[in-house]
Amino acid sequence: MSWHIAALWLCSVVILCSTENLRQRALTLMGETPLIDGHNDLPWQIRGLFNNELNTVDLHTLNNTHTNIAKIKEGRLAAQFWVAYAPCDSQYKDAVRYTLEQIDVIHRMCQKYPEDLMFAASSGDILKAFNQKKIASLIGVEGGHSIDSSLGTLRLMYQLGVRYLTLTHSCNTPWADNWLVDEGSHPAENNGLSKFGEQVIKEMNRIGMMIDLSHVSEKVMNQVLELSAAPVIFSHSSAYALCEHKRNVPDYLLQKVAHKKGIVMVNFYNNYITCSKNTTLLDVADHFDHIKKVAGYQIIGFGGDYDGVNRVPQGLEDVSKYPDLVTELLRRNWTDLEIMAALGENLLRVFKEVERVRDNSVQLRPDDLPIPSDKVQNPCRTPDQPVGAGSPVPVSPLLPALSLLLALLW
Ligand SMILES: *[C@@H]1O[C@H](CO)[C@@H](O)[C@H](O)[C@H]1NC(C)=O
Ligand SMILES: *[C@@H]1O[C@H](CO)[C@@H](O)[C@H](O)[C@H]1NC(C)=O
Ligand SMILES: *[C@@H]1O[C@H](CO)[C@@H](O)[C@H](O)[C@H]1NC(C)=O
Ligand SMILES: [Zn+2]
C-alpha cells in the first residue's frame, strides 16, 4: 500500500468515525429533548386509503405512506401535530362534518394504539408522553374554512383537543386571504384579514389556540403578527430567500416572527425547498442554516409535511429519517443548545406562552358577535334570524280556560 492510499484509507475511517459520532450525538440529543413535528397528514391518508376505517389498518406496518409507528420510533419522533384537514372544495358544504371526522380518526388512533400513542393537548402533555416513551399526539386543523365562520365552532374544536388552526388552506375564507392571492391566481377578498378575522385572532388568543400562518397571504401574516397577543407558528413553511415560493416566509417576516418569539417549522416538500423536483436532505439543511442566520435558532422547528405531499427529498424519504437531518446540522457545527431548541424547546416555549395568554384572559367573555350575514350568503347556510325576532312561545288555548276553572273552584 503506497503512502497516499494509506492516507486515503485513514482519512475515510476518520470521516466515517466522525459521522458515526455525530449520529450518536444526534440520537443522544433526541433522547433528551422531544422532537416535535408541526405537520403530518397521516389522517388524510387514512381517509383516502381506508375511508377512515381504522379497524382495517395496522399502523405498525402500514407501508404505502411516509408514516407508520415503526418508522416513527426509528425516527425518534416524540410528538406530532396530526392534521385534521378538509379540502377546500368542502367549503360552504360539509367542511365542519369532514373536519370532525378527521378529529375523530386522530382520537381513534390514540385509542387503538395506547402503548405507542398518547393524546396530548398541552405543553405539559408533550413532556408527560415523552417521559413515558410514547408519541405525543396533538391535533391541528388546517384551514379556516373548517370553522365555517363560526366562533362557536372554533371554541368547540378547542374542546375536542384542537390546538392550532391554520387560518386558511389554499382558498380564501370569508374573513382571511390565502397565499394564492399573492400569486395572482385568486382575487383578494378581505384585504388580508377582515374585521371578523380580527375577532377570530382575538378569540384564539383568549381560548389558547395556536395561530398557524402557513398558507395565508403575506398581508395576513403581517396583520396577525401585529395583532396577536401570543406568539404565532408556521406549522409547515420554509425560507423564501432560498426558494421563491409564496408558501415560504421572506426574511423580513422571519425577523418579525423572531421579534414575536414565534416559530417557523421547516417544510421538507421539494417544491418549497429547491422550487424543483430535485431536492436532497442537504437542501433542507440549507433552510435550517438560513433561518438561523437571518432570525436566530430560537425560531426554528421541524414541519415535515409527511403524507401531505407527493414528493420528498432524497435522504428524507419518510419519518424514520429525522436523525439523519439532525446529524447533518451537527456536521454544520450547530451546537447542542441550538439543536435542542429546534427539536422541541422552541415549540414548547411558544405553546407555554399561548397557554399563559389564555390563563391571563379569564376576565374576557366569549365573543358572540357573529360574522355579518352578507359575508356568508350561500345556499348551504340557514339564514340568521334578526336579533329579537325569536318566535313567540305557543300558548295552548286550553290554558286560560283551565286557569279560569281552577280560580272558580277555589
Ligand atoms: C406492504 O403491506 C402489505 C399489506 O400488509 C403486504 O402485503 C406487503 O407485502 C407489504 N410490502 C412490503 C414491501 O413490505
Ligand atoms: C434532476 O436530477 C436528475 C438525476 O440526478 C437529472 O437527470 C435532472 O436533469 C435533474 N433535474 C433538474 C431540474 O435539475
Ligand atoms: C465547523 O467548525 C470547524 C472548527 O471550527 C471548522 O473547521 C469547519 O469548517 C466548520 N464547518 C462548517 C460546515 O462550518
Ligand atoms: Zn399545507
Tab-separated table of C-alpha atoms and ligand atoms in Angstrom:
chain	number	residue	atom	x	y	z
A	1	MET	CA	0.000	0.000	0.000
A	2	SER	CA	1.568	3.275	-1.083
A	3	TRP	CA	1.579	6.097	1.432
A	4	HIS	CA	-1.163	8.106	-0.231
A	5	ILE	CA	-3.528	5.105	-0.393
A	6	ALA	CA	-2.882	4.577	3.293
A	7	ALA	CA	-3.611	8.232	3.927
A	8	LEU	CA	-6.813	7.969	1.945
A	9	TRP	CA	-7.852	4.897	3.923
A	10	LEU	CA	-7.115	6.579	7.237
A	11	CYS	CA	-8.968	9.654	6.090
A	12	SER	CA	-12.157	7.760	5.192
A	13	VAL	CA	-12.008	5.910	8.505
A	14	VAL	CA	-11.777	9.250	10.291
A	15	ILE	CA	-14.712	10.655	8.295
A	16	LEU	CA	-16.783	7.520	8.911
A	17	CYS	CA	-15.957	7.581	12.608
A	18	SER	CA	-16.762	11.244	12.985
A	19	THR	CA	-20.071	10.754	11.130
A	20	GLU	CA	-20.783	7.833	13.446
A	21	ASN	CA	-20.009	10.046	16.427
A	22	LEU	CA	-22.227	12.818	15.131
A	23	ARG	CA	-25.096	10.398	14.613
A	24	GLN	CA	-24.616	9.065	18.124
A	25	ARG	CA	-24.694	12.619	19.418
A	26	ALA	CA	-27.864	13.310	17.408
A	27	LEU	CA	-29.564	10.278	18.938
A	28	THR	CA	-28.434	11.288	22.424
A	29	LEU	CA	-29.887	14.784	21.990
A	30	MET	CA	-33.124	13.319	20.644
A	31	GLY	CA	-33.273	11.140	23.744
A	32	GLU	CA	-33.024	14.203	25.970
A	33	THR	CA	-35.357	16.604	24.133
A	34	PRO	CA	-38.565	15.629	22.348
A	35	LEU	CA	-38.589	16.097	18.583
A	36	ILE	CA	-41.908	17.858	17.885
A	37	ASP	CA	-43.101	17.973	14.266
A	38	GLY	CA	-45.684	20.584	13.304
A	39	HIS	CA	-47.459	18.946	10.395
A	40	ASN	CA	-48.254	15.364	9.343
A	41	ASP	CA	-51.158	14.340	7.112
A	42	LEU	CA	-51.425	10.652	8.035
A	43	PRO	CA	-55.125	11.137	8.979
A	44	TRP	CA	-55.742	12.386	5.425
A	45	GLN	CA	-54.104	9.191	4.105
A	46	ILE	CA	-56.220	7.059	6.432
A	47	ARG	CA	-59.283	8.696	4.945
A	48	GLY	CA	-58.065	8.462	1.350
A	49	LEU	CA	-56.765	4.895	1.506
A	50	PHE	CA	-59.168	3.320	4.014
A	51	ASN	CA	-62.213	5.572	4.203
A	52	ASN	CA	-61.293	6.199	7.880
A	53	GLU	CA	-61.975	2.501	8.641
A	54	LEU	CA	-59.135	2.309	11.120
A	55	ASN	CA	-60.125	-1.207	12.204
A	56	THR	CA	-58.884	-2.475	8.859
A	57	VAL	CA	-55.461	-0.772	9.149
A	58	ASP	CA	-52.312	-1.787	11.004
A	59	LEU	CA	-50.463	1.450	11.749
A	60	HIS	CA	-47.363	-0.502	12.825
A	61	THR	CA	-46.730	-1.934	9.389
A	62	LEU	CA	-48.619	0.370	7.010
A	63	ASN	CA	-46.145	0.630	4.112
A	64	ASN	CA	-47.560	2.854	1.370
A	65	THR	CA	-47.322	6.011	3.475
A	66	HIS	CA	-44.429	8.106	4.810
A	67	THR	CA	-45.599	7.377	8.331
A	68	ASN	CA	-46.123	4.286	10.442
A	69	ILE	CA	-45.412	3.554	14.097
A	70	ALA	CA	-42.230	1.563	13.396
A	71	LYS	CA	-40.818	4.416	11.281
A	72	ILE	CA	-41.807	6.982	13.921
A	73	LYS	CA	-39.788	5.077	16.509
A	74	GLU	CA	-36.807	4.696	14.220
A	75	GLY	CA	-37.005	8.438	13.510
A	76	ARG	CA	-37.163	9.300	17.242
A	77	LEU	CA	-40.238	11.418	16.538
A	78	ALA	CA	-41.574	12.243	20.007
A	79	ALA	CA	-44.566	14.491	19.336
A	80	GLN	CA	-46.674	15.058	16.261
A	81	PHE	CA	-49.338	17.562	15.346
A	82	TRP	CA	-51.632	15.330	13.275
A	83	VAL	CA	-53.604	17.356	10.797
A	84	ALA	CA	-57.387	17.353	10.637
A	85	TYR	CA	-57.770	18.635	7.096
A	86	ALA	CA	-60.881	19.140	4.996
A	87	PRO	CA	-60.244	20.033	1.346
A	88	CYS	CA	-61.156	23.498	0.092
A	89	ASP	CA	-63.972	22.152	-2.070
A	90	SER	CA	-65.824	21.188	1.125
A	91	GLN	CA	-66.077	24.912	1.984
A	92	TYR	CA	-69.752	26.039	2.053
A	93	LYS	CA	-70.716	22.360	2.066
A	94	ASP	CA	-69.766	19.789	4.698
A	95	ALA	CA	-66.365	21.109	5.828
A	96	VAL	CA	-67.322	21.037	9.514
A	97	ARG	CA	-68.518	17.409	9.425
A	98	TYR	CA	-65.485	16.451	7.375
A	99	THR	CA	-63.158	18.091	9.898
A	100	LEU	CA	-64.945	16.477	12.843
A	101	GLU	CA	-64.433	13.073	11.236
A	102	GLN	CA	-60.705	13.771	10.894
A	103	ILE	CA	-60.540	14.869	14.543
A	104	ASP	CA	-62.345	11.650	15.425
A	105	VAL	CA	-59.909	9.462	13.499
A	106	ILE	CA	-56.965	11.044	15.380
A	107	HIS	CA	-58.635	10.271	18.710
A	108	ARG	CA	-59.303	6.721	17.491
A	109	MET	CA	-55.626	6.320	16.503
A	110	CYS	CA	-54.691	7.077	20.113
A	111	GLN	CA	-57.338	4.707	21.478
A	112	LYS	CA	-56.281	1.873	19.170
A	113	TYR	CA	-52.555	2.147	19.995
A	114	PRO	CA	-52.379	3.144	23.680
A	115	GLU	CA	-48.944	1.530	24.037
A	116	ASP	CA	-47.493	3.819	21.382
A	117	LEU	CA	-49.590	6.988	21.049
A	118	MET	CA	-50.747	9.306	23.820
A	119	PHE	CA	-53.257	12.052	23.162
A	120	ALA	CA	-51.806	15.457	24.096
A	121	ALA	CA	-53.488	18.837	24.452
A	122	SER	CA	-50.906	20.914	26.331
A	123	SER	CA	-47.197	21.611	26.556
A	124	GLY	CA	-47.183	19.570	29.769
A	125	ASP	CA	-48.810	16.610	27.992
A	126	ILE	CA	-45.973	16.542	25.438
A	127	LEU	CA	-43.384	16.164	28.198
A	128	LYS	CA	-45.533	13.609	30.027
A	129	ALA	CA	-45.760	11.432	26.908
A	130	PHE	CA	-42.014	11.840	26.275
A	131	ASN	CA	-41.208	10.667	29.791
A	132	GLN	CA	-43.391	7.590	29.224
A	133	LYS	CA	-41.689	6.991	25.856
A	134	LYS	CA	-44.966	7.444	23.985
A	135	ILE	CA	-45.659	9.552	20.922
A	136	ALA	CA	-47.498	12.700	21.995
A	137	SER	CA	-50.380	13.110	19.554
A	138	LEU	CA	-51.806	16.575	19.049
A	139	ILE	CA	-54.374	17.957	16.633
A	140	GLY	CA	-54.063	20.883	14.243
A	141	VAL	CA	-56.895	21.927	11.915
A	142	GLU	CA	-55.606	23.060	8.518
A	143	GLY	CA	-57.845	25.698	7.003
A	144	GLY	CA	-60.165	28.351	8.437
A	145	HIS	CA	-62.988	27.066	6.235
A	146	SER	CA	-63.222	24.211	8.772
A	147	ILE	CA	-64.945	26.515	11.288
A	148	ASP	CA	-67.486	27.826	8.748
A	149	SER	CA	-67.083	31.423	10.000
A	150	SER	CA	-68.379	30.386	13.436
A	151	LEU	CA	-66.648	31.284	16.706
A	152	GLY	CA	-68.810	28.695	18.477
A	153	THR	CA	-67.408	26.013	16.189
A	154	LEU	CA	-63.863	27.285	16.870
A	155	ARG	CA	-64.431	27.030	20.629
A	156	LEU	CA	-65.890	23.535	20.392
A	157	MET	CA	-62.985	22.345	18.267
A	158	TYR	CA	-60.703	23.543	21.053
A	159	GLN	CA	-62.751	21.446	23.469
A	160	LEU	CA	-62.232	18.460	21.173
A	161	GLY	CA	-58.474	18.905	21.610
A	162	VAL	CA	-57.539	21.014	18.589
A	163	ARG	CA	-54.523	23.157	19.480
A	164	TYR	CA	-53.770	25.021	16.282
A	165	LEU	CA	-55.806	26.399	13.421
A	166	THR	CA	-54.157	27.239	10.093
A	167	LEU	CA	-56.111	30.373	9.184
A	168	THR	CA	-56.562	29.351	5.544
A	169	HIS	CA	-55.696	26.423	3.331
A	170	SER	CA	-55.276	27.221	-0.381
A	171	CYS	CA	-58.587	29.109	-0.572
A	172	ASN	CA	-59.887	32.351	0.863
A	173	THR	CA	-62.346	32.179	3.723
A	174	PRO	CA	-64.989	34.905	4.180
A	175	TRP	CA	-62.537	36.528	6.631
A	176	ALA	CA	-58.927	35.819	5.508
A	177	ASP	CA	-56.993	35.678	2.215
A	178	ASN	CA	-54.708	32.792	1.234
A	179	TRP	CA	-51.264	32.692	-0.422
A	180	LEU	CA	-52.694	32.226	-3.934
A	181	VAL	CA	-53.761	35.883	-3.738
A	182	ASP	CA	-50.048	36.800	-3.718
A	183	GLU	CA	-49.522	34.597	-6.773
A	184	GLY	CA	-52.313	36.427	-8.541
A	185	SER	CA	-54.396	33.305	-9.120
A	186	HIS	CA	-57.059	34.158	-6.503
A	187	PRO	CA	-58.682	37.589	-6.028
A	188	ALA	CA	-58.057	39.443	-2.751
A	189	GLU	CA	-61.387	39.352	-0.916
A	190	ASN	CA	-60.687	40.541	2.606
A	191	ASN	CA	-57.800	42.978	2.224
A	192	GLY	CA	-55.856	40.388	4.233
A	193	LEU	CA	-57.840	39.840	7.391
A	194	SER	CA	-61.377	41.221	7.733
A	195	LYS	CA	-62.925	42.670	10.887
A	196	PHE	CA	-64.339	39.242	11.694
A	197	GLY	CA	-60.888	37.776	11.010
A	198	GLU	CA	-59.575	40.030	13.780
A	199	GLN	CA	-62.258	38.625	16.082
A	200	VAL	CA	-61.068	35.092	15.223
A	201	ILE	CA	-57.478	36.018	16.185
A	202	LYS	CA	-58.547	37.542	19.498
A	203	GLU	CA	-60.774	34.583	20.312
A	204	MET	CA	-57.911	32.174	19.536
A	205	ASN	CA	-55.683	34.159	21.911
A	206	ARG	CA	-58.402	34.028	24.571
A	207	ILE	CA	-59.049	30.279	24.402
A	208	GLY	CA	-55.396	29.220	23.920
A	209	MET	CA	-55.456	28.041	20.312
A	210	MET	CA	-52.184	28.498	18.433
A	211	ILE	CA	-52.395	30.594	15.255
A	212	ASP	CA	-50.782	28.955	12.215
A	213	LEU	CA	-49.774	31.289	9.373
A	214	SER	CA	-48.706	28.668	6.820
A	215	HIS	CA	-50.860	29.093	3.672
A	216	VAL	CA	-52.070	32.665	4.364
A	217	SER	CA	-51.279	35.730	2.251
A	218	GLU	CA	-48.329	37.894	3.183
A	219	LYS	CA	-50.694	40.655	4.233
A	220	VAL	CA	-52.422	38.338	6.704
A	221	MET	CA	-49.019	37.293	8.090
A	222	ASN	CA	-48.183	40.942	8.771
A	223	GLN	CA	-51.584	41.783	10.234
A	224	VAL	CA	-51.620	38.801	12.594
A	225	LEU	CA	-48.047	39.420	13.732
A	226	GLU	CA	-49.209	42.926	14.721
A	227	LEU	CA	-52.475	41.865	16.290
A	228	SER	CA	-51.887	38.612	18.142
A	229	ALA	CA	-51.241	38.803	21.866
A	230	ALA	CA	-49.472	35.426	21.718
A	231	PRO	CA	-46.602	34.196	19.510
A	232	VAL	CA	-47.594	32.561	16.225
A	233	ILE	CA	-46.441	29.468	14.378
A	234	PHE	CA	-45.802	28.480	10.796
A	235	SER	CA	-46.542	24.754	11.057
A	236	HIS	CA	-45.030	23.856	7.656
A	237	SER	CA	-43.242	26.625	5.693
A	238	SER	CA	-39.653	27.214	4.597
A	239	ALA	CA	-37.410	30.162	3.660
A	240	TYR	CA	-38.471	32.332	0.700
A	241	ALA	CA	-34.918	33.599	0.139
A	242	LEU	CA	-33.812	30.071	-0.860
A	243	CYS	CA	-36.901	29.162	-2.889
A	244	GLU	CA	-39.177	31.971	-4.022
A	245	HIS	CA	-42.480	30.251	-3.431
A	246	LYS	CA	-45.334	32.181	-1.813
A	247	ARG	CA	-45.863	29.354	0.698
A	248	ASN	CA	-42.477	30.283	2.162
A	249	VAL	CA	-41.526	33.046	4.593
A	250	PRO	CA	-39.499	36.095	3.435
A	251	ASP	CA	-36.528	37.212	5.523
A	252	TYR	CA	-38.162	40.347	6.967
A	253	LEU	CA	-41.054	38.209	8.218
A	254	LEU	CA	-38.658	35.637	9.720
A	255	GLN	CA	-37.284	38.547	11.731
A	256	LYS	CA	-40.766	39.667	12.758
A	257	VAL	CA	-41.525	36.106	13.895
A	258	ALA	CA	-38.325	36.197	15.964
A	259	HIS	CA	-39.367	39.523	17.464
A	260	LYS	CA	-42.704	37.951	18.393
A	261	LYS	CA	-40.883	34.872	19.827
A	262	GLY	CA	-42.766	32.603	17.411
A	263	ILE	CA	-41.602	29.642	15.330
A	264	VAL	CA	-41.191	28.569	11.693
A	265	MET	CA	-41.321	24.786	11.345
A	266	VAL	CA	-39.443	23.906	8.159
A	267	ASN	CA	-41.430	22.120	5.444
A	268	PHE	CA	-39.418	19.415	3.591
A	269	TYR	CA	-41.518	19.463	0.399
A	270	ASN	CA	-39.252	19.582	-2.678
A	271	ASN	CA	-41.276	22.375	-4.282
A	272	TYR	CA	-40.717	24.621	-1.247
A	273	ILE	CA	-37.072	23.651	-0.632
A	274	THR	CA	-35.495	23.960	-4.088
A	275	CYS	CA	-38.524	25.078	-6.138
A	276	SER	CA	-37.825	21.951	-8.206
A	277	LYS	CA	-38.273	18.203	-8.125
A	278	ASN	CA	-34.626	17.547	-7.312
A	279	THR	CA	-34.095	18.002	-3.615
A	280	THR	CA	-31.874	16.363	-1.031
A	281	LEU	CA	-31.522	16.397	2.724
A	282	LEU	CA	-28.652	18.874	2.266
A	283	ASP	CA	-31.002	21.388	0.636
A	284	VAL	CA	-33.341	21.097	3.627
A	285	ALA	CA	-30.399	21.688	5.980
A	286	ASP	CA	-29.660	24.865	3.975
A	287	HIS	CA	-33.088	26.219	5.004
A	288	PHE	CA	-32.312	25.468	8.655
A	289	ASP	CA	-28.969	27.297	8.291
A	290	HIS	CA	-30.547	30.245	6.513
A	291	ILE	CA	-33.316	30.786	9.049
A	292	LYS	CA	-30.787	30.512	11.868
A	293	LYS	CA	-28.554	33.086	10.189
A	294	VAL	CA	-31.371	35.553	9.448
A	295	ALA	CA	-33.548	35.255	12.549
A	296	GLY	CA	-31.800	33.035	15.110
A	297	TYR	CA	-32.045	29.409	16.202
A	298	GLN	CA	-34.876	30.304	18.582
A	299	ILE	CA	-37.480	30.379	15.799
A	300	ILE	CA	-36.688	27.066	14.077
A	301	GLY	CA	-38.659	23.849	14.175
A	302	PHE	CA	-39.499	20.790	12.071
A	303	GLY	CA	-42.675	20.696	9.957
A	304	GLY	CA	-42.040	17.824	7.541
A	305	ASP	CA	-45.467	17.773	5.826
A	306	TYR	CA	-45.106	13.987	5.533
A	307	ASP	CA	-48.062	12.251	3.910
A	308	GLY	CA	-49.347	15.598	2.692
A	309	VAL	CA	-47.042	15.826	-0.343
A	310	ASN	CA	-46.356	13.699	-3.395
A	311	ARG	CA	-42.582	14.090	-3.291
A	312	VAL	CA	-39.955	14.210	-0.539
A	313	PRO	CA	-36.218	14.930	-0.641
A	314	GLN	CA	-33.583	12.302	-1.195
A	315	GLY	CA	-32.394	11.261	2.262
A	316	LEU	CA	-35.668	12.262	3.955
A	317	GLU	CA	-37.893	9.622	2.391
A	318	ASP	CA	-40.083	9.037	5.437
A	319	VAL	CA	-40.391	9.848	9.143
A	320	SER	CA	-37.579	7.431	10.060
A	321	LYS	CA	-35.015	9.873	8.630
A	322	TYR	CA	-35.108	12.793	11.077
A	323	PRO	CA	-31.876	11.675	12.843
A	324	ASP	CA	-30.012	11.996	9.532
A	325	LEU	CA	-31.060	15.647	9.275
A	326	VAL	CA	-30.049	16.305	12.875
A	327	THR	CA	-26.685	14.631	12.150
A	328	GLU	CA	-26.205	16.960	9.184
A	329	LEU	CA	-26.935	20.014	11.339
A	330	LEU	CA	-24.325	18.817	13.843
A	331	ARG	CA	-21.872	18.360	10.960
A	332	ARG	CA	-22.581	22.019	10.140
A	333	ASN	CA	-21.471	22.967	13.638
A	334	TRP	CA	-24.866	23.505	15.201
A	335	THR	CA	-24.377	23.456	18.972
A	336	ASP	CA	-26.267	21.117	21.307
A	337	LEU	CA	-28.196	24.133	22.574
A	338	GLU	CA	-29.300	25.093	19.055
A	339	ILE	CA	-30.257	21.517	18.157
A	340	MET	CA	-32.364	21.071	21.286
A	341	ALA	CA	-34.128	24.366	20.637
A	342	ALA	CA	-35.021	23.332	17.090
A	343	LEU	CA	-36.038	19.800	18.097
A	344	GLY	CA	-38.679	20.850	20.576
A	345	GLU	CA	-37.808	23.592	23.028
A	346	ASN	CA	-38.838	26.390	20.682
A	347	LEU	CA	-42.294	24.911	20.120
A	348	LEU	CA	-42.692	24.229	23.845
A	349	ARG	CA	-41.827	27.878	24.556
A	350	VAL	CA	-44.468	29.086	22.071
A	351	PHE	CA	-47.078	26.632	23.389
A	352	LYS	CA	-46.478	27.671	27.014
A	353	GLU	CA	-46.770	31.344	26.099
A	354	VAL	CA	-50.062	30.683	24.260
A	355	GLU	CA	-51.291	28.878	27.397
A	356	ARG	CA	-50.160	31.804	29.549
A	357	VAL	CA	-52.068	34.321	27.391
A	358	ARG	CA	-55.150	32.058	27.732
A	359	ASP	CA	-54.773	31.877	31.512
A	360	ASN	CA	-54.434	35.652	31.717
A	361	SER	CA	-57.656	36.119	29.716
A	362	VAL	CA	-60.134	34.676	32.223
A	363	GLN	CA	-61.749	38.082	32.665
A	364	LEU	CA	-62.625	38.226	28.932
A	365	ARG	CA	-66.004	36.897	27.841
A	366	PRO	CA	-66.512	34.625	24.826
A	367	ASP	CA	-67.034	36.684	21.672
A	368	ASP	CA	-70.611	36.102	20.499
A	369	LEU	CA	-70.758	38.680	17.708
A	370	PRO	CA	-71.360	36.671	14.514
A	371	ILE	CA	-69.842	37.346	11.090
A	372	PRO	CA	-72.034	39.842	9.149
A	373	SER	CA	-74.578	37.681	7.333
A	374	ASP	CA	-73.875	39.333	3.956
A	375	LYS	CA	-70.371	37.778	4.139
A	376	VAL	CA	-71.739	34.255	4.270
A	377	GLN	CA	-74.532	34.297	1.729
A	378	ASN	CA	-74.590	30.782	0.359
A	379	PRO	CA	-77.342	28.228	-0.205
A	380	CYS	CA	-75.905	25.777	2.337
A	381	ARG	CA	-76.341	28.166	5.261
A	382	THR	CA	-79.564	28.699	7.177
A	383	PRO	CA	-80.178	32.463	7.227
A	384	ASP	CA	-79.540	34.218	10.569
A	385	GLN	CA	-82.592	35.385	12.479
A	386	PRO	CA	-82.624	39.136	13.102
A	387	VAL	CA	-81.904	39.741	16.809
A	388	GLY	CA	-85.190	39.868	18.800
A	389	ALA	CA	-87.148	38.010	16.141
A	390	GLY	CA	-87.409	34.750	18.071
A	391	SER	CA	-90.743	33.019	17.536
A	392	PRO	CA	-93.235	33.571	20.406
A	393	VAL	CA	-93.866	30.623	22.725
A	394	PRO	CA	-97.102	28.980	21.552
A	395	VAL	CA	-99.814	29.121	24.231
A	396	SER	CA	-102.346	26.324	24.373
A	397	PRO	CA	-105.910	27.718	24.011
A	398	LEU	CA	-106.886	25.331	26.833
A	399	LEU	CA	-104.660	27.068	29.389
A	400	PRO	CA	-106.722	30.246	30.018
A	401	ALA	CA	-109.885	28.144	30.303
A	402	LEU	CA	-108.158	25.760	32.717
A	403	SER	CA	-106.929	28.561	34.983
A	404	LEU	CA	-110.388	30.167	34.980
A	405	LEU	CA	-111.883	26.829	36.040
A	406	LEU	CA	-109.267	26.439	38.793
A	407	ALA	CA	-109.944	30.011	40.037
A	408	LEU	CA	-113.698	29.333	40.136
A	409	LEU	CA	-113.218	26.085	42.037
A	410	TRP	CA	-111.037	27.771	44.611
B	1	LIG	C1	-46.907	-3.930	2.499
B	1	LIG	O1	-48.031	-4.338	3.269
B	1	LIG	C2	-48.867	-5.243	2.580
B	1	LIG	C3	-50.113	-5.430	3.417
B	1	LIG	O2	-49.795	-5.697	4.759
B	1	LIG	C4	-48.078	-6.534	2.340
B	1	LIG	O3	-48.873	-7.469	1.646
B	1	LIG	C5	-46.840	-6.215	1.505
B	1	LIG	O4	-46.043	-7.358	1.376
B	1	LIG	C6	-46.027	-5.112	2.180
B	1	LIG	N1	-44.945	-4.721	1.296
B	1	LIG	C7	-43.700	-4.540	1.715
B	1	LIG	C8	-42.724	-4.099	0.686
B	1	LIG	O5	-43.364	-4.719	2.870
B	2	LIG	C1	-32.720	16.100	-11.538
B	2	LIG	O1	-31.827	15.044	-11.313
B	2	LIG	C2	-31.750	14.125	-12.388
B	2	LIG	C3	-30.891	12.949	-11.983
B	2	LIG	O2	-29.977	13.303	-10.997
B	2	LIG	C4	-31.239	14.855	-13.637
B	2	LIG	O3	-31.199	13.973	-14.723
B	2	LIG	C5	-32.167	16.011	-13.950
B	2	LIG	O4	-31.656	16.772	-15.007
B	2	LIG	C6	-32.318	16.922	-12.743
B	2	LIG	N1	-33.350	17.926	-12.993
B	2	LIG	C7	-33.218	19.195	-12.678
B	2	LIG	C8	-34.365	20.088	-12.984
B	2	LIG	O5	-32.215	19.628	-12.143
B	3	LIG	C1	-17.042	23.701	11.773
B	3	LIG	O1	-16.055	24.151	12.682
B	3	LIG	C2	-14.768	23.661	12.373
B	3	LIG	C3	-13.842	24.033	13.516
B	3	LIG	O2	-14.038	25.368	13.897
B	3	LIG	C4	-14.352	24.258	11.024
B	3	LIG	O3	-13.073	23.782	10.673
B	3	LIG	C5	-15.346	23.824	9.966
B	3	LIG	O4	-15.052	24.430	8.740
B	3	LIG	C6	-16.756	24.175	10.380
B	3	LIG	N1	-17.683	23.560	9.443
B	3	LIG	C7	-18.690	24.215	8.875
B	3	LIG	C8	-19.554	23.449	7.918
B	3	LIG	O5	-18.939	25.394	9.105
B	4	ZN	ZN	-50.474	22.527	3.895
